[in-house]
mmCIF file of C-alpha atoms and ligand atoms in Angstrom:
data_model
loop_
_atom_site.group_PDB
_atom_site.id
_atom_site.type_symbol
_atom_site.label_atom_id
_atom_site.label_comp_id
_atom_site.label_asym_id
_atom_site.label_seq_id
_atom_site.Cartn_x
_atom_site.Cartn_y
_atom_site.Cartn_z
ATOM 1 C CA MET A 1 -0.016 0.443 -0.204
ATOM 2 C CA ALA A 2 0.937 3.741 -0.752
ATOM 3 C CA VAL A 3 0.743 6.916 1.536
ATOM 4 C CA VAL A 4 0.503 9.996 -0.653
ATOM 5 C CA THR A 5 0.891 13.323 1.009
ATOM 6 C CA GLY A 6 -0.621 16.644 -0.949
ATOM 7 C CA ALA A 7 -3.135 14.375 -1.934
ATOM 8 C CA ALA A 8 -5.709 16.626 -2.388
ATOM 9 C CA GLY A 9 -3.382 18.846 -4.983
ATOM 10 C CA ASN A 10 -2.318 18.160 -8.391
ATOM 11 C CA ILE A 11 0.295 15.946 -8.421
ATOM 12 C CA GLY A 12 -0.779 14.088 -5.475
ATOM 13 C CA LEU A 13 -3.925 13.390 -6.637
ATOM 14 C CA ALA A 14 -2.365 12.406 -10.496
ATOM 15 C CA THR A 15 0.338 10.366 -8.790
ATOM 16 C CA ALA A 16 -2.770 8.621 -6.482
ATOM 17 C CA THR A 17 -5.090 7.770 -9.565
ATOM 18 C CA ARG A 18 -1.876 5.876 -10.889
ATOM 19 C CA LEU A 19 -1.272 3.996 -8.392
ATOM 20 C CA ALA A 20 -4.853 3.007 -7.791
ATOM 21 C CA ARG A 21 -5.009 2.123 -11.294
ATOM 22 C CA GLN A 22 -1.413 -0.454 -10.793
ATOM 23 C CA GLY A 23 -3.120 -1.570 -8.161
ATOM 24 C CA ALA A 24 -2.319 -0.901 -4.625
ATOM 25 C CA ASP A 25 -4.296 0.451 -1.471
ATOM 26 C CA LEU A 26 -3.795 4.109 -0.593
ATOM 27 C CA ALA A 27 -3.849 6.323 2.491
ATOM 28 C CA LEU A 28 -4.212 9.920 0.959
ATOM 29 C CA LEU A 29 -2.649 12.509 3.438
ATOM 30 C CA ASP A 30 -3.579 16.467 2.732
ATOM 31 C CA VAL A 31 -4.149 19.174 5.153
ATOM 32 C CA ASP A 32 -7.355 20.444 3.051
ATOM 33 C CA ALA A 33 -10.004 17.508 4.379
ATOM 34 C CA ALA A 34 -12.482 18.902 1.952
ATOM 35 C CA LYS A 35 -10.540 18.771 -1.162
ATOM 36 C CA LEU A 36 -9.459 15.765 0.400
ATOM 37 C CA GLU A 37 -12.975 14.201 -0.061
ATOM 38 C CA GLN A 38 -13.455 15.611 -3.585
ATOM 39 C CA ALA A 39 -9.939 13.628 -4.675
ATOM 40 C CA ARG A 40 -11.007 10.233 -3.333
ATOM 41 C CA ALA A 41 -14.429 10.570 -5.322
ATOM 42 C CA THR A 42 -12.901 10.044 -8.155
ATOM 43 C CA LEU A 43 -10.628 7.567 -7.134
ATOM 44 C CA LEU A 44 -14.006 5.021 -6.176
ATOM 45 C CA GLU A 45 -14.055 3.226 -9.125
ATOM 46 C CA HIS A 46 -10.835 1.551 -8.660
ATOM 47 C CA GLU A 47 -11.409 -1.759 -6.631
ATOM 48 C CA VAL A 48 -9.001 -0.284 -4.379
ATOM 49 C CA ARG A 49 -9.302 0.217 -0.378
ATOM 50 C CA ILE A 50 -8.661 4.015 -0.192
ATOM 51 C CA ASN A 51 -8.336 5.968 3.473
ATOM 52 C CA ILE A 52 -8.233 10.168 3.673
ATOM 53 C CA HIS A 53 -6.498 11.622 6.920
ATOM 54 C CA ALA A 54 -7.061 15.192 7.767
ATOM 55 C CA CYS A 55 -3.352 15.572 8.537
ATOM 56 C CA ASP A 56 -0.777 19.061 8.442
ATOM 57 C CA VAL A 57 2.567 16.783 7.945
ATOM 58 C CA THR A 58 4.205 20.725 10.386
ATOM 59 C CA ASP A 59 2.285 18.471 13.319
ATOM 60 C CA ASN A 60 4.692 15.777 13.756
ATOM 61 C CA GLU A 61 2.050 13.929 16.091
ATOM 62 C CA GLN A 62 -0.594 14.562 14.041
ATOM 63 C CA VAL A 63 1.827 12.984 11.634
ATOM 64 C CA ARG A 64 2.840 10.412 14.214
ATOM 65 C CA GLN A 65 -0.334 9.366 15.148
ATOM 66 C CA THR A 66 -1.842 9.429 11.307
ATOM 67 C CA VAL A 67 1.678 6.584 10.942
ATOM 68 C CA GLU A 68 -0.476 4.812 13.096
ATOM 69 C CA THR A 69 -3.613 4.907 12.381
ATOM 70 C CA VAL A 70 -2.853 4.101 8.523
ATOM 71 C CA VAL A 71 -0.791 1.338 9.748
ATOM 72 C CA ALA A 72 -3.427 -0.027 12.433
ATOM 73 C CA GLU A 73 -6.070 0.308 8.991
ATOM 74 C CA LEU A 74 -4.076 -0.865 5.558
ATOM 75 C CA GLY A 75 -1.442 -2.458 7.042
ATOM 76 C CA GLN A 76 2.551 -2.147 5.610
ATOM 77 C CA ILE A 77 3.037 0.973 3.959
ATOM 78 C CA ASP A 78 5.348 -0.205 0.847
ATOM 79 C CA PHE A 79 5.310 3.169 -1.037
ATOM 80 C CA LEU A 80 5.419 6.783 0.008
ATOM 81 C CA PHE A 81 5.191 9.843 -2.287
ATOM 82 C CA ASN A 82 6.154 12.924 0.122
ATOM 83 C CA ASN A 83 4.775 15.277 -1.263
ATOM 84 C CA ALA A 84 2.965 17.948 1.218
ATOM 85 C CA GLY A 85 4.260 21.357 -0.827
ATOM 86 C CA TYR A 86 3.638 25.228 -1.048
ATOM 87 C CA GLN A 87 5.391 27.988 -3.487
ATOM 88 C CA GLY A 88 5.422 30.952 -0.764
ATOM 89 C CA ALA A 89 5.828 34.607 -1.557
ATOM 90 C CA PHE A 90 7.111 36.042 -4.512
ATOM 91 C CA ALA A 91 9.791 39.112 -3.361
ATOM 92 C CA PRO A 92 13.546 39.584 -4.121
ATOM 93 C CA VAL A 93 15.469 38.252 -0.288
ATOM 94 C CA GLN A 94 16.394 41.655 0.819
ATOM 95 C CA ASP A 95 12.500 41.834 1.090
ATOM 96 C CA TYR A 96 11.317 38.312 2.070
ATOM 97 C CA PRO A 97 8.782 38.131 4.607
ATOM 98 C CA GLU A 98 10.082 35.975 7.409
ATOM 99 C CA ALA A 99 6.719 34.782 8.328
ATOM 100 C CA ASP A 100 6.314 33.571 4.497
ATOM 101 C CA PHE A 101 9.880 31.946 4.590
ATOM 102 C CA ALA A 102 9.792 29.699 7.916
ATOM 103 C CA ARG A 103 6.147 28.543 6.833
ATOM 104 C CA VAL A 104 7.486 27.590 3.579
ATOM 105 C CA MET A 105 9.934 25.434 5.400
ATOM 106 C CA GLN A 106 8.079 24.603 8.012
ATOM 107 C CA ILE A 107 5.745 22.817 5.558
ATOM 108 C CA ASN A 108 8.108 21.301 2.768
ATOM 109 C CA VAL A 109 11.064 20.595 4.698
ATOM 110 C CA VAL A 110 10.531 20.067 8.298
ATOM 111 C CA GLY A 111 6.581 18.588 7.531
ATOM 112 C CA ALA A 112 8.702 16.374 4.553
ATOM 113 C CA PHE A 113 10.747 15.648 7.981
ATOM 114 C CA HIS A 114 7.962 14.419 9.949
ATOM 115 C CA VAL A 115 6.982 12.372 7.711
ATOM 116 C CA LEU A 116 10.031 10.388 6.324
ATOM 117 C CA ARG A 117 10.945 10.011 10.612
ATOM 118 C CA HIS A 118 7.547 7.620 10.400
ATOM 119 C CA VAL A 119 7.082 6.423 7.543
ATOM 120 C CA SER A 120 10.663 5.171 7.526
ATOM 121 C CA ALA A 121 10.530 3.679 11.194
ATOM 122 C CA HIS A 122 8.278 1.583 10.138
ATOM 123 C CA MET A 123 9.707 0.273 7.021
ATOM 124 C CA VAL A 124 12.900 -0.275 8.635
ATOM 125 C CA ALA A 125 11.037 -3.072 10.938
ATOM 126 C CA ARG A 126 9.591 -4.890 7.786
ATOM 127 C CA LYS A 127 13.143 -3.769 6.478
ATOM 128 C CA PHE A 128 11.424 -2.704 2.873
ATOM 129 C CA GLY A 129 10.163 0.511 1.511
ATOM 130 C CA ARG A 130 10.471 2.986 -1.621
ATOM 131 C CA ILE A 131 10.165 6.719 -1.051
ATOM 132 C CA VAL A 132 10.101 9.562 -3.124
ATOM 133 C CA ASN A 133 10.357 12.996 -1.940
ATOM 134 C CA THR A 134 9.304 15.763 -4.644
ATOM 135 C CA ALA A 135 11.652 18.590 -4.682
ATOM 136 C CA SER A 136 11.544 20.746 -7.439
ATOM 137 C CA MET A 137 13.760 21.720 -9.681
ATOM 138 C CA ALA A 138 13.888 25.394 -7.494
ATOM 139 C CA GLY A 139 15.835 23.195 -5.526
ATOM 140 C CA VAL A 140 19.188 21.647 -8.306
ATOM 141 C CA GLN A 141 18.766 26.328 -9.602
ATOM 142 C CA GLY A 142 17.925 28.817 -7.533
ATOM 143 C CA PRO A 143 15.625 30.643 -9.564
ATOM 144 C CA PRO A 144 14.925 34.504 -8.468
ATOM 145 C CA ASN A 145 12.259 35.943 -6.424
ATOM 146 C CA MET A 146 12.264 33.054 -4.437
ATOM 147 C CA ALA A 147 14.029 32.481 -1.068
ATOM 148 C CA ALA A 148 12.164 29.685 0.477
ATOM 149 C CA TYR A 149 10.758 27.561 -2.179
ATOM 150 C CA GLY A 150 14.459 27.360 -2.886
ATOM 151 C CA ALA A 151 15.823 26.418 0.273
ATOM 152 C CA SER A 152 13.227 24.427 1.216
ATOM 153 C CA LYS A 153 13.756 22.300 -2.075
ATOM 154 C CA PHE A 154 17.454 22.232 -1.984
ATOM 155 C CA ALA A 155 16.959 20.940 1.566
ATOM 156 C CA ILE A 156 14.979 17.856 -0.228
ATOM 157 C CA ILE A 157 17.068 16.933 -2.271
ATOM 158 C CA GLY A 158 20.605 17.209 0.170
ATOM 159 C CA LEU A 159 17.722 14.989 2.957
ATOM 160 C CA THR A 160 16.890 12.001 -0.251
ATOM 161 C CA GLU A 161 20.662 11.837 -0.689
ATOM 162 C CA VAL A 162 20.805 11.815 3.676
ATOM 163 C CA ALA A 163 18.003 9.628 4.024
ATOM 164 C CA ALA A 164 18.657 7.025 0.910
ATOM 165 C CA LYS A 165 22.396 6.906 3.369
ATOM 166 C CA ASP A 166 20.443 6.207 5.951
ATOM 167 C CA LEU A 167 17.868 3.762 5.059
ATOM 168 C CA ALA A 168 19.993 1.630 1.878
ATOM 169 C CA PRO A 169 20.830 -1.134 5.113
ATOM 170 C CA TYR A 170 17.149 -1.636 5.046
ATOM 171 C CA ASN A 171 16.279 -1.692 1.848
ATOM 172 C CA ILE A 172 14.128 1.206 1.673
ATOM 173 C CA ARG A 173 14.946 2.903 -1.493
ATOM 174 C CA VAL A 174 14.536 6.916 -1.396
ATOM 175 C CA ASN A 175 15.105 9.566 -4.158
ATOM 176 C CA ALA A 176 13.313 12.740 -5.278
ATOM 177 C CA ILE A 177 11.381 13.887 -8.493
ATOM 178 C CA SER A 178 11.957 17.649 -9.440
ATOM 179 C CA PRO A 179 10.007 18.669 -12.206
ATOM 180 C CA ALA A 180 10.338 22.221 -13.286
ATOM 181 C CA PHE A 181 7.490 23.948 -15.022
ATOM 182 C CA MET A 182 4.045 22.359 -14.708
ATOM 183 C CA GLY A 183 0.831 23.075 -16.271
ATOM 184 C CA PRO A 184 -1.760 24.765 -16.865
ATOM 185 C CA GLY A 185 -2.741 25.014 -13.051
ATOM 186 C CA PHE A 186 -3.107 26.506 -9.149
ATOM 187 C CA MET A 187 1.232 26.653 -9.493
ATOM 188 C CA TRP A 188 1.627 27.784 -13.044
ATOM 189 C CA ASP A 189 -1.400 29.937 -13.065
ATOM 190 C CA ARG A 190 0.222 31.729 -9.343
ATOM 191 C CA GLN A 191 3.832 31.488 -10.216
ATOM 192 C CA VAL A 192 4.270 33.863 -13.478
ATOM 193 C CA GLU A 193 1.351 36.236 -12.036
ATOM 194 C CA LEU A 194 3.882 36.539 -8.592
ATOM 195 C CA GLN A 195 6.857 36.574 -10.802
ATOM 196 C CA ALA A 196 5.270 39.574 -12.791
ATOM 197 C CA LYS A 197 4.360 41.039 -9.466
ATOM 198 C CA ALA A 198 8.017 40.707 -8.462
ATOM 199 C CA GLY A 199 9.036 43.195 -11.081
ATOM 200 C CA SER A 200 12.998 41.610 -11.206
ATOM 201 C CA GLN A 201 14.991 42.387 -14.152
ATOM 202 C CA TYR A 202 14.378 38.068 -15.587
ATOM 203 C CA PHE A 203 10.921 38.496 -15.986
ATOM 204 C CA SER A 204 8.493 41.260 -17.295
ATOM 205 C CA THR A 205 5.614 43.175 -15.322
ATOM 206 C CA ASP A 206 3.178 41.587 -18.097
ATOM 207 C CA PRO A 207 2.128 37.620 -17.357
ATOM 208 C CA LYS A 208 1.882 37.650 -20.745
ATOM 209 C CA GLU A 209 5.292 38.191 -21.492
ATOM 210 C CA VAL A 210 6.431 36.154 -18.417
ATOM 211 C CA VAL A 211 4.709 32.746 -19.977
ATOM 212 C CA ARG A 212 6.524 33.633 -23.227
ATOM 213 C CA GLN A 213 10.031 33.965 -21.182
ATOM 214 C CA MET A 214 9.177 30.958 -18.855
ATOM 215 C CA ILE A 215 8.607 28.557 -21.788
ATOM 216 C CA GLY A 216 11.369 30.036 -24.223
ATOM 217 C CA SER A 217 14.000 28.996 -21.647
ATOM 218 C CA ILE A 218 12.750 25.844 -21.705
ATOM 219 C CA PRO A 219 14.881 23.349 -24.330
ATOM 220 C CA MET A 220 11.403 21.683 -25.167
ATOM 221 C CA ARG A 221 8.961 25.187 -25.756
ATOM 222 C CA ARG A 222 6.131 23.862 -23.718
ATOM 223 C CA TYR A 223 5.567 23.291 -20.118
ATOM 224 C CA GLY A 224 4.828 19.694 -18.588
ATOM 225 C CA ASP A 225 1.995 17.814 -17.926
ATOM 226 C CA ILE A 226 0.625 17.001 -14.903
ATOM 227 C CA ASN A 227 0.301 13.713 -15.447
ATOM 228 C CA GLU A 228 4.047 13.284 -17.056
ATOM 229 C CA ILE A 229 5.272 13.003 -13.452
ATOM 230 C CA PRO A 230 3.505 9.756 -11.929
ATOM 231 C CA GLY A 231 4.796 7.878 -14.279
ATOM 232 C CA VAL A 232 8.524 8.747 -13.334
ATOM 233 C CA VAL A 233 7.413 8.326 -8.977
ATOM 234 C CA ALA A 234 5.991 4.665 -10.405
ATOM 235 C CA PHE A 235 9.037 3.691 -12.610
ATOM 236 C CA LEU A 236 11.012 5.107 -8.588
ATOM 237 C CA PHE A 237 8.204 2.777 -6.763
ATOM 238 C CA GLY A 238 9.023 -0.158 -9.010
ATOM 239 C CA ASP A 239 11.754 -2.709 -9.449
ATOM 240 C CA ASP A 240 13.120 -0.715 -12.841
ATOM 241 C CA SER A 241 14.640 1.064 -10.741
ATOM 242 C CA SER A 242 16.425 -1.315 -8.189
ATOM 243 C CA TYR A 243 19.966 0.246 -8.051
ATOM 244 C CA MET A 244 19.068 3.793 -7.563
ATOM 245 C CA THR A 245 18.819 5.235 -4.579
ATOM 246 C CA GLY A 246 19.683 8.930 -3.745
ATOM 247 C CA VAL A 247 19.095 10.170 -6.954
ATOM 248 C CA ASN A 248 16.645 12.846 -8.213
ATOM 249 C CA LEU A 249 15.581 12.919 -10.973
ATOM 250 C CA PRO A 250 13.710 16.264 -13.418
ATOM 251 C CA ILE A 251 11.332 16.020 -15.285
ATOM 252 C CA SER A 252 11.958 19.201 -16.867
ATOM 253 C CA GLY A 253 11.459 19.114 -20.297
ATOM 254 C CA GLY A 254 15.169 19.814 -20.796
HETATM 255 P P1 NAD B 1 -0.526 21.940 -4.967
HETATM 256 O O1 NAD B 1 -1.074 22.948 -4.790
HETATM 257 O O2 NAD B 1 -1.568 21.228 -5.859
HETATM 258 O O3 NAD B 1 -1.261 20.860 -3.922
HETATM 259 C C1 NAD B 1 -0.245 20.853 -2.799
HETATM 260 C C2 NAD B 1 -0.884 20.337 -1.610
HETATM 261 O O4 NAD B 1 -0.282 19.851 -0.028
HETATM 262 C C3 NAD B 1 -2.580 20.587 -1.564
HETATM 263 O O5 NAD B 1 -3.600 20.313 -1.623
HETATM 264 C C4 NAD B 1 -2.394 21.029 0.025
HETATM 265 O O6 NAD B 1 -3.838 21.570 0.696
HETATM 266 C C5 NAD B 1 -1.068 20.612 0.345
HETATM 267 N N1 NAD B 1 -0.900 20.686 1.726
HETATM 268 C C6 NAD B 1 -0.265 21.854 1.631
HETATM 269 N N2 NAD B 1 0.318 22.347 3.028
HETATM 270 C C7 NAD B 1 0.567 21.230 3.625
HETATM 271 C C8 NAD B 1 0.065 20.297 5.395
HETATM 272 N N3 NAD B 1 1.068 21.046 5.751
HETATM 273 N N4 NAD B 1 -0.257 19.849 5.491
HETATM 274 C C9 NAD B 1 -0.400 18.517 4.876
HETATM 275 N N5 NAD B 1 -0.956 19.086 3.728
HETATM 276 C C10 NAD B 1 -0.003 20.379 3.233
HETATM 277 O O7 NAD B 1 0.267 21.751 -5.606
HETATM 278 P P2 NAD B 1 0.901 20.768 -6.729
HETATM 279 O O8 NAD B 1 2.222 21.437 -7.666
HETATM 280 O O9 NAD B 1 0.490 19.539 -6.552
HETATM 281 O O10 NAD B 1 2.456 20.432 -5.756
HETATM 282 C C11 NAD B 1 2.849 18.789 -5.107
HETATM 283 C C12 NAD B 1 4.395 19.010 -5.203
HETATM 284 O O11 NAD B 1 4.499 19.071 -6.230
HETATM 285 C C13 NAD B 1 5.075 20.200 -3.772
HETATM 286 O O12 NAD B 1 5.743 19.576 -3.135
HETATM 287 C C14 NAD B 1 5.373 20.868 -4.670
HETATM 288 O O13 NAD B 1 6.106 22.393 -3.892
HETATM 289 C C15 NAD B 1 6.263 20.333 -5.768
HETATM 290 N N6 NAD B 1 6.527 21.004 -7.488
HETATM 291 C C16 NAD B 1 5.180 21.516 -7.901
HETATM 292 C C17 NAD B 1 5.595 22.035 -9.325
HETATM 293 C C18 NAD B 1 4.573 21.913 -10.221
HETATM 294 O O14 NAD B 1 4.393 23.672 -10.650
HETATM 295 N N7 NAD B 1 3.526 21.931 -9.918
HETATM 296 C C19 NAD B 1 6.644 22.415 -9.972
HETATM 297 C C20 NAD B 1 7.729 21.201 -8.860
HETATM 298 C C21 NAD B 1 7.937 20.941 -7.564
#
């Protein structure tokens, strides 16, 4: 069975759908209980067990209890898609709002650690596990105006490398994916609009021009579709990647 965090969001739900199609029972975690209920409704055609858990990954005790409940209800956790995330504000570092920096770090780094910590403790005992953390190309090359998000995703790639080493003796593989510009959808629209508003030398102040600039920076000259992500996660969960751990796979159009 698989645990997916941020499961009510675009990438989480697309990946949960793929895993359900492959026959995996699912525990879907998200802080947004209403969206989580909607997400489950879209998955009911699949003949797998689907449990939903409203869970704030920043709350260590909530995560611990949720993982305990998941194990009690669905049994062993084989796969973890550690994916909940928040994009944060768009502002140059000298103006970046402190509270938002802390919030991004709390969700993207500390939250991901809580989930990794409690799920991996369960996997260690079983000596089996496959984990994929959602990083970002913002964690490979720092984007302008995204101090917190960029730093948080660099941290996720680092955490992936460390966890891969710590967990290798227990037959647990830990890898990361790094999507870049994915669309259409909330994150794409938001980053186009907010990069324009940030008014830096890197992007136009006209959102339409920002779209052209972003697409123009991608060798494949298009943004990625959310549905180009789940197959990469499935590959990292599956035996075709049996000798891969600690790796960060870009999904970026080049
Ligand atoms: P999304 O906003 O659609 O989904 C994110 C989900 O995480 C939401 O459902 C939200 O409720 C949930 N979440 C936020 N804070 C939480 C918390 N404290 N506890 C539990 N759940 C929480 O965005 P998405 O595009 O599906 O993003 C998923 C992941 O992919 C994120 O880690 C994001 O940083 C990463 N990512 C996205 C893109 C992109 O362009 N969409 C690119 C690179 C990386």
